[in-house]
mmCIF file of C-alpha atoms in Angstrom:
data_model
loop_
_atom_site.group_PDB
_atom_site.id
_atom_site.type_symbol
_atom_site.label_atom_id
_atom_site.label_comp_id
_atom_site.label_asym_id
_atom_site.label_seq_id
_atom_site.Cartn_x
_atom_site.Cartn_y
_atom_site.Cartn_z
ATOM 1 C CA MET S 169 -19.826 15.307 98.001
ATOM 2 C CA SER S 170 -20.705 14.498 101.674
ATOM 3 C CA GLU S 171 -19.143 13.886 105.194
ATOM 4 C CA ARG S 172 -20.927 10.826 104.947
ATOM 5 C CA ASP S 173 -19.004 9.261 101.938
ATOM 6 C CA GLY S 174 -16.100 10.383 103.352
ATOM 7 C CA THR S 175 -15.434 13.487 101.527
ATOM 8 C CA ARG S 176 -16.350 17.151 102.757
ATOM 9 C CA PRO S 177 -18.346 19.810 101.420
ATOM 10 C CA THR S 178 -16.262 23.232 99.804
ATOM 11 C CA ILE S 179 -16.679 25.766 102.706
ATOM 12 C CA THR S 180 -16.153 29.211 101.893
ATOM 13 C CA PRO S 181 -16.419 32.406 103.852
ATOM 14 C CA ASN S 182 -19.993 33.040 102.978
ATOM 15 C CA ASP S 183 -20.916 29.771 104.557
ATOM 16 C CA PHE S 184 -20.443 32.054 107.755
ATOM 17 C CA ASP S 185 -22.377 35.011 107.311
ATOM 18 C CA ILE S 186 -25.209 36.143 109.073
ATOM 19 C CA PHE S 187 -27.157 38.633 107.497
ATOM 20 C CA ARG S 188 -27.811 41.061 110.480
ATOM 21 C CA PRO S 189 -26.399 44.653 110.077
ATOM 22 C CA LEU S 190 -22.867 45.051 112.087
ATOM 23 C CA ASN S 191 -23.079 47.943 114.235
ATOM 24 C CA TRP S 192 -19.353 48.613 114.806
ATOM 25 C CA CYS S 193 -17.938 52.023 114.084
ATOM 26 C CA PRO S 194 -17.309 52.403 110.276
ATOM 27 C CA GLY S 195 -13.248 51.741 109.797
ATOM 28 C CA CYS S 196 -12.918 49.365 113.000
ATOM 29 C CA GLY S 197 -10.818 46.755 112.768
ATOM 30 C CA ASN S 198 -13.105 44.072 113.614
ATOM 31 C CA TYR S 199 -14.367 44.176 110.570
ATOM 32 C CA GLN S 200 -10.907 42.689 109.149
ATOM 33 C CA MET S 201 -10.684 40.292 112.362
ATOM 34 C CA LEU S 202 -14.373 38.954 111.345
ATOM 35 C CA SER S 203 -13.495 38.290 107.610
ATOM 36 C CA ALA S 204 -10.265 36.974 108.325
ATOM 37 C CA MET S 205 -11.555 34.380 111.111
ATOM 38 C CA LYS S 206 -14.219 33.541 107.973
ATOM 39 C CA ALA S 207 -11.353 32.738 105.661
ATOM 40 C CA ALA S 208 -9.403 31.212 108.010
ATOM 41 C CA LEU S 209 -12.323 28.734 109.064
ATOM 42 C CA ALA S 210 -13.049 28.222 105.295
ATOM 43 C CA ASP S 211 -9.520 27.537 104.763
ATOM 44 C CA LEU S 212 -9.449 24.756 107.369
ATOM 45 C CA GLY S 213 -12.494 23.114 105.756
ATOM 46 C CA LEU S 214 -14.390 23.111 109.092
ATOM 47 C CA ALA S 215 -18.096 22.958 108.966
ATOM 48 C CA GLN S 216 -19.950 24.811 111.735
ATOM 49 C CA HIS S 217 -20.558 22.619 113.916
ATOM 50 C CA GLU S 218 -16.939 21.625 113.953
ATOM 51 C CA PHE S 219 -15.962 24.543 116.361
ATOM 52 C CA ALA S 220 -17.343 27.138 118.869
ATOM 53 C CA ILE S 221 -16.494 30.478 119.767
ATOM 54 C CA VAL S 222 -16.051 32.133 123.031
ATOM 55 C CA PHE S 223 -16.502 35.899 122.879
ATOM 56 C CA GLY S 224 -15.416 38.492 126.030
ATOM 57 C CA ILE S 225 -16.926 41.562 126.784
ATOM 58 C CA GLY S 226 -16.141 44.725 124.424
ATOM 59 C CA GLN S 227 -16.772 46.290 121.393
ATOM 60 C CA HIS S 228 -16.063 42.697 119.902
ATOM 61 C CA GLY S 229 -17.790 41.113 122.262
ATOM 62 C CA ASN S 230 -21.124 40.947 120.110
ATOM 63 C CA GLY S 231 -19.163 39.354 117.369
ATOM 64 C CA ALA S 232 -21.735 36.049 118.458
ATOM 65 C CA ASP S 233 -24.449 37.766 116.367
ATOM 66 C CA PHE S 234 -22.269 37.862 113.385
ATOM 67 C CA ILE S 235 -21.078 34.310 112.394
ATOM 68 C CA LYS S 236 -23.108 31.368 111.928
ATOM 69 C CA VAL S 237 -21.135 29.269 114.235
ATOM 70 C CA GLN S 238 -21.688 27.944 117.579
ATOM 71 C CA ALA S 239 -20.967 30.862 119.782
ATOM 72 C CA PHE S 240 -21.120 31.885 123.440
ATOM 73 C CA HIS S 241 -21.032 35.760 124.783
ATOM 74 C CA ALA S 242 -19.359 35.050 128.187
ATOM 75 C CA LEU S 243 -19.059 37.423 131.260
ATOM 76 C CA HIS S 244 -16.729 39.882 131.946
ATOM 77 C CA GLY S 245 -13.113 38.309 132.106
ATOM 78 C CA ARG S 246 -14.261 34.823 131.923
ATOM 79 C CA ALA S 247 -14.209 33.563 128.238
ATOM 80 C CA LEU S 248 -11.319 31.453 129.300
ATOM 81 C CA PRO S 249 -12.918 29.563 132.182
ATOM 82 C CA THR S 250 -16.262 29.429 129.693
ATOM 83 C CA ALA S 251 -14.287 28.069 126.922
ATOM 84 C CA THR S 252 -12.129 25.586 129.041
ATOM 85 C CA GLY S 253 -15.371 24.081 130.058
ATOM 86 C CA LEU S 254 -16.367 23.450 126.301
ATOM 87 C CA ALA S 255 -12.751 22.212 125.682
ATOM 88 C CA LEU S 256 -13.317 19.382 128.182
ATOM 89 C CA VAL S 257 -16.502 18.210 127.993
ATOM 90 C CA ASN S 258 -16.096 17.983 123.987
ATOM 91 C CA PRO S 259 -12.106 17.751 122.954
ATOM 92 C CA ASP S 260 -13.419 17.241 119.846
ATOM 93 C CA LEU S 261 -14.511 20.854 119.236
ATOM 94 C CA ARG S 262 -11.980 23.396 117.858
ATOM 95 C CA ILE S 263 -12.334 25.715 120.699
ATOM 96 C CA ILE S 264 -11.815 29.915 119.520
ATOM 97 C CA VAL S 265 -11.515 32.319 122.431
ATOM 98 C CA GLN S 266 -11.887 36.309 121.336
ATOM 99 C CA SER S 267 -11.330 39.007 124.037
ATOM 100 C CA GLY S 268 -10.405 42.167 124.276
ATOM 101 C CA ASP S 269 -7.548 44.144 126.206
ATOM 102 C CA GLY S 270 -9.518 45.414 129.111
ATOM 103 C CA ASP S 271 -11.242 42.029 129.362
ATOM 104 C CA GLY S 272 -8.851 39.323 128.472
ATOM 105 C CA TYR S 273 -5.514 41.379 130.323
ATOM 106 C CA GLY S 274 -7.309 43.323 133.065
ATOM 107 C CA LEU S 275 -10.249 41.025 134.937
ATOM 108 C CA GLY S 276 -9.203 37.810 132.834
ATOM 109 C CA MET S 277 -5.431 38.070 132.951
ATOM 110 C CA GLY S 278 -5.618 35.315 136.474
ATOM 111 C CA HIS S 279 -7.191 32.967 133.808
ATOM 112 C CA PHE S 280 -5.147 33.961 130.679
ATOM 113 C CA VAL S 281 -1.853 33.210 132.967
ATOM 114 C CA HIS S 282 -3.310 29.942 134.345
ATOM 115 C CA SER S 283 -5.107 28.655 130.690
ATOM 116 C CA VAL S 284 -1.375 28.916 129.274
ATOM 117 C CA ARG S 285 0.522 27.130 131.764
ATOM 118 C CA ARG S 286 -2.035 24.688 131.466
ATOM 119 C CA ASN S 287 -1.477 24.152 127.531
ATOM 120 C CA ILE S 288 -5.018 23.818 127.266
ATOM 121 C CA ASP S 289 -6.249 23.292 123.826
ATOM 122 C CA ILE S 290 -7.808 26.730 122.619
ATOM 123 C CA ALA S 291 -6.532 29.643 120.106
ATOM 124 C CA TYR S 292 -6.637 32.798 121.817
ATOM 125 C CA ILE S 293 -7.111 35.713 119.213
ATOM 126 C CA GLY S 294 -6.607 39.058 121.483
ATOM 127 C CA HIS S 295 -8.322 42.270 120.423
ATOM 128 C CA ASN S 296 -5.667 45.109 121.236
ATOM 129 C CA ASN S 297 -6.664 48.327 120.724
ATOM 130 C CA GLN S 298 -4.628 49.744 124.068
ATOM 131 C CA ILE S 299 -8.110 51.333 124.966
ATOM 132 C CA TYR S 300 -11.607 50.724 126.614
ATOM 133 C CA GLY S 301 -13.465 51.230 123.232
ATOM 134 C CA LEU S 302 -16.619 49.870 124.737
ATOM 135 C CA THR S 303 -16.973 52.654 127.530
ATOM 136 C CA THR S 304 -15.498 55.612 125.968
ATOM 137 C CA GLY S 305 -11.835 55.746 125.757
ATOM 138 C CA GLN S 306 -10.334 55.135 129.180
ATOM 139 C CA ALA S 307 -6.652 53.866 129.471
ATOM 140 C CA SER S 308 -6.729 49.830 129.342
ATOM 141 C CA PRO S 309 -4.097 47.554 130.791
ATOM 142 C CA THR S 310 -2.083 47.911 127.305
ATOM 143 C CA SER S 311 -2.583 51.698 127.073
ATOM 144 C CA ASN S 312 1.334 52.998 126.166
ATOM 145 C CA GLN S 313 2.829 54.523 128.815
ATOM 146 C CA GLY S 314 2.415 58.483 128.675
ATOM 147 C CA MET S 315 -0.876 57.877 127.034
ATOM 148 C CA LYS S 316 -3.366 60.673 127.717
ATOM 149 C CA THR S 317 -6.994 59.252 128.195
ATOM 150 C CA PRO S 318 -10.134 60.155 130.196
ATOM 151 C CA SER S 319 -9.028 58.234 132.878
ATOM 152 C CA THR S 320 -5.681 59.207 132.785
ATOM 153 C CA PRO S 321 -5.562 63.478 131.751
ATOM 154 C CA SER S 322 -1.631 63.405 133.044
ATOM 155 C CA GLY S 323 -0.761 60.376 130.912
ATOM 156 C CA VAL S 324 -0.578 56.619 132.081
ATOM 157 C CA LEU S 325 1.975 55.909 134.719
ATOM 158 C CA GLU S 326 2.199 52.849 134.472
ATOM 159 C CA GLU S 327 4.409 50.494 131.693
ATOM 160 C CA PRO S 328 1.888 48.693 129.397
ATOM 161 C CA VAL S 329 0.587 44.565 130.086
ATOM 162 C CA ASN S 330 3.255 42.640 127.814
ATOM 163 C CA PRO S 331 0.809 39.547 126.588
ATOM 164 C CA LEU S 332 3.596 38.095 124.546
ATOM 165 C CA GLY S 333 5.836 37.988 127.131
ATOM 166 C CA VAL S 334 3.430 36.636 129.955
ATOM 167 C CA ALA S 335 2.419 33.837 127.616
ATOM 168 C CA LEU S 336 5.924 32.802 126.995
ATOM 169 C CA ALA S 337 6.991 33.274 130.590
ATOM 170 C CA GLU S 338 4.150 31.028 131.504
ATOM 171 C CA GLY S 339 5.252 28.230 128.947
ATOM 172 C CA ALA S 340 2.860 28.908 125.745
ATOM 173 C CA THR S 341 3.539 26.572 122.664
ATOM 174 C CA PHE S 342 2.363 29.279 120.167
ATOM 175 C CA VAL S 343 2.661 32.855 120.245
ATOM 176 C CA ALA S 344 1.966 34.868 117.522
ATOM 177 C CA ARG S 345 1.241 39.055 116.950
ATOM 178 C CA ALA S 346 -0.823 40.079 113.644
ATOM 179 C CA PHE S 347 -1.864 43.619 112.515
ATOM 180 C CA ALA S 348 -5.202 43.997 111.630
ATOM 181 C CA GLY S 349 -5.027 46.162 108.639
ATOM 182 C CA ASP S 350 -3.290 42.920 107.120
ATOM 183 C CA VAL S 351 -6.071 40.518 106.797
ATOM 184 C CA GLY S 352 -3.873 38.038 104.382
ATOM 185 C CA HIS S 353 -1.326 37.685 106.959
ATOM 186 C CA MET S 354 -3.703 37.353 109.949
ATOM 187 C CA THR S 355 -5.915 34.700 108.044
ATOM 188 C CA TRP S 356 -2.868 32.786 108.068
ATOM 189 C CA LEU S 357 -1.996 33.315 111.443
ATOM 190 C CA PHE S 358 -5.484 32.581 112.683
ATOM 191 C CA LYS S 359 -5.046 28.853 110.500
ATOM 192 C CA GLU S 360 -1.995 28.102 112.272
ATOM 193 C CA ALA S 361 -3.243 29.127 116.041
ATOM 194 C CA ILE S 362 -6.214 26.888 115.275
ATOM 195 C CA SER S 363 -3.957 24.208 113.519
ATOM 196 C CA HIS S 364 -1.947 24.389 116.635
ATOM 197 C CA ARG S 365 -2.518 21.268 119.665
ATOM 198 C CA GLY S 366 -2.529 23.491 122.839
ATOM 199 C CA PHE S 367 -2.456 27.218 123.985
ATOM 200 C CA ALA S 368 -2.049 29.048 121.269
ATOM 201 C CA LEU S 369 -2.104 33.020 121.117
ATOM 202 C CA VAL S 370 -2.852 35.630 118.635
ATOM 203 C CA ASP S 371 -2.576 38.963 119.934
ATOM 204 C CA VAL S 372 -3.939 41.645 117.234
ATOM 205 C CA PHE S 373 -2.878 45.399 117.183
ATOM 206 C CA GLN S 374 -6.751 46.252 116.394
ATOM 207 C CA PRO S 375 -6.807 50.333 116.003
ATOM 208 C CA CYS S 376 -9.960 51.810 117.994
ATOM 209 C CA VAL S 377 -10.633 54.873 115.379
ATOM 210 C CA THR S 378 -13.127 56.868 117.367
ATOM 211 C CA PHE S 379 -10.996 56.721 120.816
ATOM 212 C CA ASN S 380 -7.622 56.254 120.596
ATOM 213 C CA LYS S 381 -6.647 58.888 117.844
ATOM 214 C CA ILE S 382 -2.583 57.781 118.289
ATOM 215 C CA ASN S 383 -1.951 54.018 117.371
ATOM 216 C CA THR S 384 -3.679 54.443 114.167
ATOM 217 C CA PHE S 385 -4.003 52.182 110.758
ATOM 218 C CA LYS S 386 -1.363 54.818 109.612
ATOM 219 C CA TRP S 387 0.801 54.800 112.650
ATOM 220 C CA TYR S 388 0.906 50.904 112.559
ATOM 221 C CA ARG S 389 1.377 50.813 108.861
ATOM 222 C CA GLU S 390 4.342 53.049 109.432
ATOM 223 C CA ARG S 391 6.233 50.165 111.781
ATOM 224 C CA VAL S 392 4.981 46.915 111.308
ATOM 225 C CA TYR S 393 7.228 44.144 109.464
ATOM 226 C CA LYS S 394 6.362 40.593 109.077
ATOM 227 C CA LEU S 395 9.117 37.826 111.046
ATOM 228 C CA GLU S 396 8.697 35.295 107.905
ATOM 229 C CA GLU S 397 10.737 37.971 105.715
ATOM 230 C CA ALA S 398 13.254 38.723 108.531
ATOM 231 C CA ASP S 399 14.792 35.371 108.684
ATOM 232 C CA TYR S 400 13.937 34.743 111.719
ATOM 233 C CA GLU S 401 12.946 30.942 112.968
ATOM 234 C CA PRO S 402 10.507 30.903 116.172
ATOM 235 C CA ASP S 403 11.972 27.739 117.693
ATOM 236 C CA ASP S 404 14.083 30.156 120.644
ATOM 237 C CA ARG S 405 11.679 30.788 123.722
ATOM 238 C CA THR S 406 14.402 32.970 124.928
ATOM 239 C CA ARG S 407 14.597 35.310 121.776
ATOM 240 C CA ALA S 408 11.166 35.281 121.224
ATOM 241 C CA PHE S 409 11.293 36.567 124.785
ATOM 242 C CA GLU S 410 13.521 39.278 123.884
ATOM 243 C CA LEU S 411 11.836 40.124 120.527
ATOM 244 C CA ALA S 412 8.230 40.327 122.659
ATOM 245 C CA GLU S 413 9.773 43.036 125.046
ATOM 246 C CA SER S 414 10.904 45.206 122.393
ATOM 247 C CA ILE S 415 7.989 46.421 121.754
ATOM 248 C CA VAL S 416 6.323 47.238 125.422
ATOM 249 C CA HIS S 417 8.792 49.982 125.773
ATOM 250 C CA ILE S 418 7.914 51.757 122.501
ATOM 251 C CA HIS S 419 6.263 54.924 122.843
ATOM 252 C CA ASN S 420 3.708 57.029 121.052
ATOM 253 C CA GLU S 421 6.043 59.565 120.183
ATOM 254 C CA ASP S 422 8.706 57.510 118.891
ATOM 255 C CA PRO S 423 9.661 57.635 114.933
ATOM 256 C CA PRO S 424 8.643 54.626 112.922
ATOM 257 C CA GLU S 425 12.548 53.900 112.370
ATOM 258 C CA ALA S 426 12.626 53.746 116.328
ATOM 259 C CA SER S 427 10.156 51.942 117.007
ATOM 260 C CA ARG S 428 9.451 48.975 114.622
ATOM 261 C CA ILE S 429 6.993 46.514 115.393
ATOM 262 C CA PRO S 430 7.439 42.377 114.591
ATOM 263 C CA THR S 431 4.459 40.880 113.324
ATOM 264 C CA GLY S 432 3.881 36.608 112.471
ATOM 265 C CA ILE S 433 4.896 33.711 114.695
ATOM 266 C CA PHE S 434 7.171 34.447 117.907
ATOM 267 C CA TYR S 435 7.210 31.007 119.083
ATOM 268 C CA ARG S 436 5.988 27.486 118.338
ATOM 269 C CA GLN S 437 6.655 24.450 119.876
ATOM 270 C CA GLU S 438 5.017 21.041 118.716
ATOM 271 C CA GLY S 439 4.448 17.995 120.267
ATOM 272 C CA VAL S 440 3.940 19.243 124.061
ATOM 273 C CA PRO S 441 1.189 17.180 126.046
ATOM 274 C CA THR S 442 -2.035 19.182 126.276
ATOM 275 C CA TYR S 443 -4.288 19.636 129.812
ATOM 276 C CA GLN S 444 -6.867 17.653 128.002
ATOM 277 C CA ASP S 445 -4.199 14.435 127.504
ATOM 278 C CA GLY S 446 -3.762 14.209 131.411
ATOM 279 C CA VAL S 447 -7.234 14.311 132.561
ATOM 280 C CA PRO S 448 -8.544 11.220 133.622
ATOM 281 C CA GLN S 449 -12.076 11.473 133.107
ATOM 282 C CA LEU S 450 -11.374 11.725 129.530
ATOM 283 C CA ALA S 451 -9.510 8.398 129.230
ATOM 284 C CA ASP S 452 -12.527 6.772 128.031
ATOM 285 C CA GLY S 453 -13.443 9.142 125.456
ATOM 286 C CA PRO S 454 -15.398 12.908 125.543
ATOM 287 C CA LEU S 455 -17.599 13.495 128.428
ATOM 288 C CA TRP S 456 -20.671 14.281 126.097
ATOM 289 C CA LYS S 457 -20.746 10.966 124.346
ATOM 290 C CA ARG S 458 -21.033 9.381 128.245
ATOM 291 C CA ALA S 459 -24.003 11.802 129.036
ATOM 292 C CA ARG S 460 -26.795 10.692 127.063
ATOM 293 C CA GLU S 461 -29.510 9.720 129.520
ATOM 294 C CA PRO S 462 -30.277 12.845 132.125
ATOM 295 C CA ARG S 463 -29.380 12.185 135.545
ATOM 296 C CA ASP S 464 -30.885 11.901 138.571
ATOM 297 C CA VAL S 465 -29.347 14.929 140.946
ATOM 298 C CA THR S 466 -31.749 15.220 143.658
ATOM 299 C CA GLY S 467 -29.826 13.073 145.940
ATOM 300 C CA VAL S 468 -27.030 15.769 145.430
ATOM 301 C CA LEU S 469 -29.236 18.419 145.862
ATOM 302 C CA ARG S 470 -30.785 17.498 148.855
ATOM 303 C CA ALA S 471 -27.823 17.369 150.600
ATOM 304 C CA PHE S 472 -26.665 21.285 149.833
ATOM 305 C CA ALA S 473 -30.839 21.954 150.806
#
């Protein structure tokens, strides 16, 4: 079978393997997230050339070396601008961004807000381990209030950033949360996000087994539940916002029965025009198909010499 005769070859998760040793800490949630991404892409039937992944800075950032796709390792906080450029030049690509809580919700928060409100067609996967794992455990924007870290020895003073709430407030058309300890559920959420037309957020609680000894896999397993099993319909933005707010005020010492954490799709709205739909330069087709010949930009450069 081939794409040329109208059929597609069977894609398996192994088709995305790169035989290079992974260098994350044993037990890191990145392993499950990588497996879920490969499984999601295989289930969607996408070949390597049909999508691109932009990675931010963080422990996950070298994921570009571990999955056989078109990939880019962006500057700190700048994964979304890079992905936006790719999405505008080649809107036929499925664009995925992977970014950590320190990268995407700290330095990159401005880009996050504006990407959401533009509804640009990108699937954004947040590696949320509530700590700066790459730089040995400082508090991150999503660390719980009161959490003691090397940078906050008396405890974090602020309430954490609420990425789901920010996305909903800015008009996101797909907002979801996953738990790295449930690969099957996470795979399904990744597929739904990548298939969604518009900006799609999947924030993943992904424990850092080395520097966050509080929000562990056990801590989450005692608290997470699935919205799909709770008679919840993701069609009410106000209800989704209230649900997202309920998670922010959880404190680490709260008992499991008082700190339930929903996972699944909080909100989904289909049929909303994307940013690409309104860009006039794309009206005649993708830009990359109209730039086959090198252009002489000497005159433009001379003006700034």
